[in-house]
Short mmCIF file of C-alpha atoms in Angstrom, two decimals:
data_model
loop_
_atom_site.label_atom_id
_atom_site.label_comp_id
_atom_site.label_asym_id
_atom_site.label_seq_id
_atom_site.Cartn_x
_atom_site.Cartn_y
_atom_site.Cartn_z
CA MET B 640 1.35 0.78 -23.23
CA PRO B 641 4.91 1.66 -22.27
CA THR B 642 7.15 -1.09 -20.99
CA SER B 643 8.79 -1.01 -17.58
CA LYS B 644 12.32 0.34 -17.67
CA SER B 645 15.13 1.25 -15.32
CA LEU B 646 16.37 4.83 -15.17
CA SER B 647 19.60 6.18 -13.80
CA SER B 648 19.38 8.08 -10.52
CA SER B 649 20.10 11.32 -12.42
CA THR B 650 17.12 10.86 -14.74
CA GLU B 651 13.85 11.91 -13.18
CA PRO B 652 10.67 11.26 -15.17
CA LYS B 653 8.04 13.97 -15.29
CA LEU B 654 5.19 12.67 -13.15
CA ALA B 655 2.13 14.20 -11.52
CA PRO B 656 2.77 15.67 -8.06
CA PRO B 657 2.19 13.52 -4.94
CA GLY B 658 -1.44 13.62 -3.88
CA ALA B 659 -2.78 14.31 -7.39
CA GLY B 660 -5.10 11.30 -7.02
CA LEU B 661 -6.63 9.09 -9.69
CA PRO B 662 -8.41 9.96 -12.94
CA ALA B 663 -12.08 10.75 -12.24
CA ILE B 664 -13.52 7.70 -14.04
CA GLU B 665 -11.03 5.33 -12.40
CA LEU B 666 -11.78 6.82 -8.98
CA ALA B 667 -15.53 6.33 -9.49
CA ILE B 668 -14.93 2.69 -10.46
CA ALA B 669 -12.61 2.18 -7.48
CA ARG B 670 -15.25 3.54 -5.11
CA GLY B 671 -17.87 1.22 -6.54
CA LEU B 672 -15.59 -1.82 -6.32
CA PHE B 673 -14.60 -1.00 -2.76
CA LYS B 674 -18.23 -0.61 -1.74
CA LEU B 675 -19.00 -4.01 -3.30
CA ARG B 676 -15.98 -5.54 -1.56
CA ARG B 677 -17.28 -4.35 1.79
CA VAL B 678 -20.74 -5.76 1.13
CA LEU B 679 -19.51 -9.16 -0.03
CA GLY B 680 -16.55 -9.49 2.35
CA SER B 681 -16.22 -10.22 6.05
CA ARG B 682 -13.75 -9.67 8.83
CA ARG B 683 -12.38 -13.16 8.21
CA SER B 684 -12.01 -12.69 4.46
CA PHE B 685 -10.30 -9.33 4.91
CA ASP B 686 -7.88 -10.91 7.40
CA ALA B 687 -7.19 -13.69 4.89
CA ALA B 688 -6.46 -11.15 2.14
CA ILE B 689 -3.82 -9.48 4.30
CA VAL B 690 -2.13 -12.79 5.05
CA ARG B 691 -2.26 -13.83 1.39
CA GLU B 692 -0.79 -10.59 0.04
CA ARG B 693 1.96 -10.55 2.68
CA GLN B 694 3.04 -14.02 1.62
CA ARG B 695 2.99 -13.11 -2.07
CA ILE B 696 5.18 -10.09 -1.37
CA ARG B 697 7.65 -12.27 0.57
CA GLU B 698 7.86 -14.60 -2.43
CA LEU B 699 8.56 -11.69 -4.77
CA LEU B 700 11.32 -10.37 -2.49
CA ALA B 701 13.08 -13.72 -2.05
CA PRO B 702 15.04 -13.85 -5.37
CA LEU B 703 15.99 -10.14 -5.42
CA SER B 704 19.40 -8.87 -4.36
CA PRO B 705 19.84 -5.74 -2.21
CA GLU B 706 21.14 -3.94 -5.30
CA GLN B 707 17.98 -4.79 -7.20
CA CYS B 708 15.73 -3.83 -4.30
CA GLN B 709 17.16 -0.34 -4.09
CA GLN B 710 16.98 0.36 -7.83
CA ARG B 711 14.16 2.67 -8.90
CA VAL B 712 12.18 1.50 -11.95
CA LEU B 713 9.66 3.45 -14.00
CA ILE B 714 6.58 1.29 -14.56
CA PRO B 715 3.28 1.84 -16.39
CA ARG B 716 0.63 3.21 -14.05
CA LEU B 717 -1.45 0.51 -12.39
CA ALA B 718 -5.11 0.87 -11.43
CA GLY B 719 -5.23 2.39 -7.97
CA LEU B 720 -1.70 3.81 -8.17
CA GLU B 721 -1.00 7.52 -8.35
CA ASP B 722 1.18 8.68 -11.21
CA SER B 723 3.75 10.03 -8.74
CA SER B 724 4.28 6.50 -7.40
CA ARG B 725 5.41 4.96 -10.71
CA TYR B 726 9.13 5.53 -10.19
CA TRP B 727 9.90 3.63 -7.00
CA SER B 728 12.21 0.86 -5.93
CA VAL B 729 11.08 -2.31 -4.17
CA TRP B 730 12.38 -0.91 -0.90
CA MET B 731 10.51 2.38 -1.48
CA THR B 732 7.32 0.37 -1.97
CA LEU B 733 7.90 -1.42 1.35
CA ASP B 734 8.58 1.90 3.07
CA HIS B 735 5.28 3.27 1.76
CA LEU B 736 3.46 0.20 3.07
CA ARG B 737 5.19 0.60 6.43
CA ILE B 738 4.03 4.22 6.73
CA VAL B 739 0.47 3.39 5.69
CA HIS B 740 0.22 0.44 8.09
CA HIS B 741 1.25 2.58 11.03
CA GLU B 742 -1.32 5.22 10.06
CA ILE B 743 -4.15 2.71 9.60
CA ALA B 744 -3.30 1.05 12.93
CA ARG B 745 -3.42 4.47 14.59
CA VAL B 746 -6.80 5.22 13.01
CA ILE B 747 -8.35 1.84 13.85
CA GLY B 748 -6.99 1.98 17.40
CA ALA B 749 -8.54 5.38 17.99
CA LEU B 750 -11.88 4.52 16.41
CA VAL B 751 -12.38 1.30 18.40
CA GLN B 752 -11.71 3.28 21.59
CA GLY B 753 -14.37 5.80 20.62
CA ASN B 754 -11.87 8.56 19.85
CA SER B 755 -11.44 10.78 16.81
CA PRO B 756 -8.07 10.24 15.13
CA ALA B 757 -5.98 13.39 14.88
CA GLY B 758 -5.17 14.99 11.54
CA GLU B 759 -6.42 13.92 8.15
CA ALA B 760 -5.45 11.19 5.70
CA SER B 761 -3.37 12.33 2.75
CA THR B 762 -1.82 10.31 -0.05
CA ALA B 763 0.89 12.95 -0.40
CA ALA B 764 1.92 12.45 3.23
CA VAL B 765 2.69 8.73 2.91
CA LYS B 766 5.26 8.76 0.12
CA PRO B 767 8.45 6.81 0.86
CA ARG B 768 12.05 7.83 1.34
CA ILE B 769 14.45 7.20 -1.53
CA GLU B 770 17.58 6.25 0.40
CA LEU B 771 16.84 2.93 2.12
CA ASP B 772 18.64 -0.26 3.07
CA GLU B 773 17.77 -3.84 4.02
CA ALA B 774 16.43 -2.71 7.40
CA ILE B 775 13.25 -1.60 5.65
CA VAL B 776 12.25 -5.23 5.09
CA VAL B 777 12.20 -5.87 8.85
CA ALA B 778 10.45 -2.55 9.49
CA TYR B 779 7.80 -3.39 6.90
CA GLU B 780 7.18 -6.85 8.39
CA HIS B 781 6.93 -5.30 11.86
CA SER B 782 4.34 -2.82 10.59
CA CYS B 783 2.27 -5.71 9.19
CA GLU B 784 2.38 -7.55 12.52
CA MET B 785 1.53 -4.40 14.46
CA LEU B 786 -1.44 -3.62 12.22
CA GLN B 787 -2.76 -7.19 12.35
CA GLU B 788 -2.42 -7.21 16.14
CA THR B 789 -4.37 -3.96 16.36
CA ILE B 790 -7.13 -5.54 14.27
CA ARG B 791 -7.10 -8.80 16.28
CA ASN B 792 -7.42 -6.89 19.55
CA ALA B 793 -10.47 -4.94 18.37
CA PRO B 794 -13.63 -6.62 19.71
CA ASN B 795 -15.82 -4.76 17.23
CA LEU B 796 -14.70 -2.95 14.09
CA GLN B 797 -18.17 -1.63 13.36
CA THR B 798 -17.49 1.69 15.05
CA ALA B 799 -19.77 4.68 15.37
CA GLY B 800 -16.87 7.00 14.63
CA ARG B 801 -15.53 7.59 11.15
CA PHE B 802 -12.26 8.85 9.69
CA ALA B 803 -12.12 10.05 6.10
CA HIS B 804 -10.00 8.40 3.45
CA PRO B 805 -9.03 10.88 0.71
CA TRP B 806 -10.58 8.69 -2.02
CA PHE B 807 -13.29 6.68 -0.24
CA GLY B 808 -14.65 9.19 2.23
CA PRO B 809 -15.54 8.59 5.89
CA LEU B 810 -14.85 4.98 6.97
CA ASP B 811 -15.41 3.18 10.24
CA ALA B 812 -12.71 0.84 11.59
CA ALA B 813 -14.17 -2.03 9.55
CA GLY B 814 -13.82 0.05 6.39
CA TRP B 815 -10.18 0.75 7.10
CA HIS B 816 -9.65 -2.95 7.79
CA ALA B 817 -11.25 -3.85 4.44
CA LEU B 818 -8.88 -1.45 2.71
CA VAL B 819 -5.65 -3.06 3.95
CA GLY B 820 -5.67 -6.17 1.75
CA THR B 821 -6.67 -4.18 -1.32
CA HIS B 822 -3.88 -1.70 -0.71
CA LEU B 823 -1.34 -4.49 -0.22
CA GLY B 824 -2.53 -6.08 -3.46
CA ILE B 825 -1.97 -2.90 -5.46
CA HIS B 826 1.58 -2.58 -4.21
CA ARG B 827 2.25 -6.30 -4.61
CA LYS B 828 1.44 -5.76 -8.29
CA GLN B 829 3.75 -2.77 -8.27
CA ILE B 830 6.60 -4.93 -6.93
CA GLU B 831 5.85 -7.46 -9.69
CA ARG B 832 6.15 -4.73 -12.34
CA ILE B 833 9.35 -3.40 -10.78
CA GLY B 834 10.78 -6.92 -10.87
CA GLU B 835 9.87 -7.22 -14.54
CA GLY B 836 11.62 -3.91 -15.20
CA LEU B 837 14.74 -5.09 -13.42
CA ARG B 838 14.86 -8.19 -15.60
CA ILE B 839 14.36 -6.16 -18.78
CA GLY B 840 17.00 -3.66 -17.69
#
């Protein structure tokens, strides 16, 4: 397995294009695990996962300088992470989470109101910007609060309507809720690997 390493801004690794997805076997496993998670989990446990992963991300950010947070690092691909997402900075990872949280809040809000969300979900459409500053930390935290408030205000997440995730198919609002903590966990691991690469570099 390759080790994490920093690359100069002029060196771009050759990665799969955004939206290429996961290897077929890994995707099949991910679908099975997510289905099991939904069966065994509950609204309370999914809420707890969001809170837990948010706190772990805060702890990872605390010792990092702004210079470190903006440095892109090539990491080995993690389970659940597209190849195109392996060369991000910490701030890019937060920007991606910010975008996804706003989209999931929009989807859940529409579904609980009995509406069909506009558009379609696309992993290629939620890639982050490269040029970012410290403001992204506040924007990311705001997106977490906004998403959690949307979930708290939903009397019933077991909606009749569905909106398709590109990997997991049509999900009701409860399915999208269940996905949030898992998604945060994947990118928390990504931040851990980026931090390891910064220390090595």
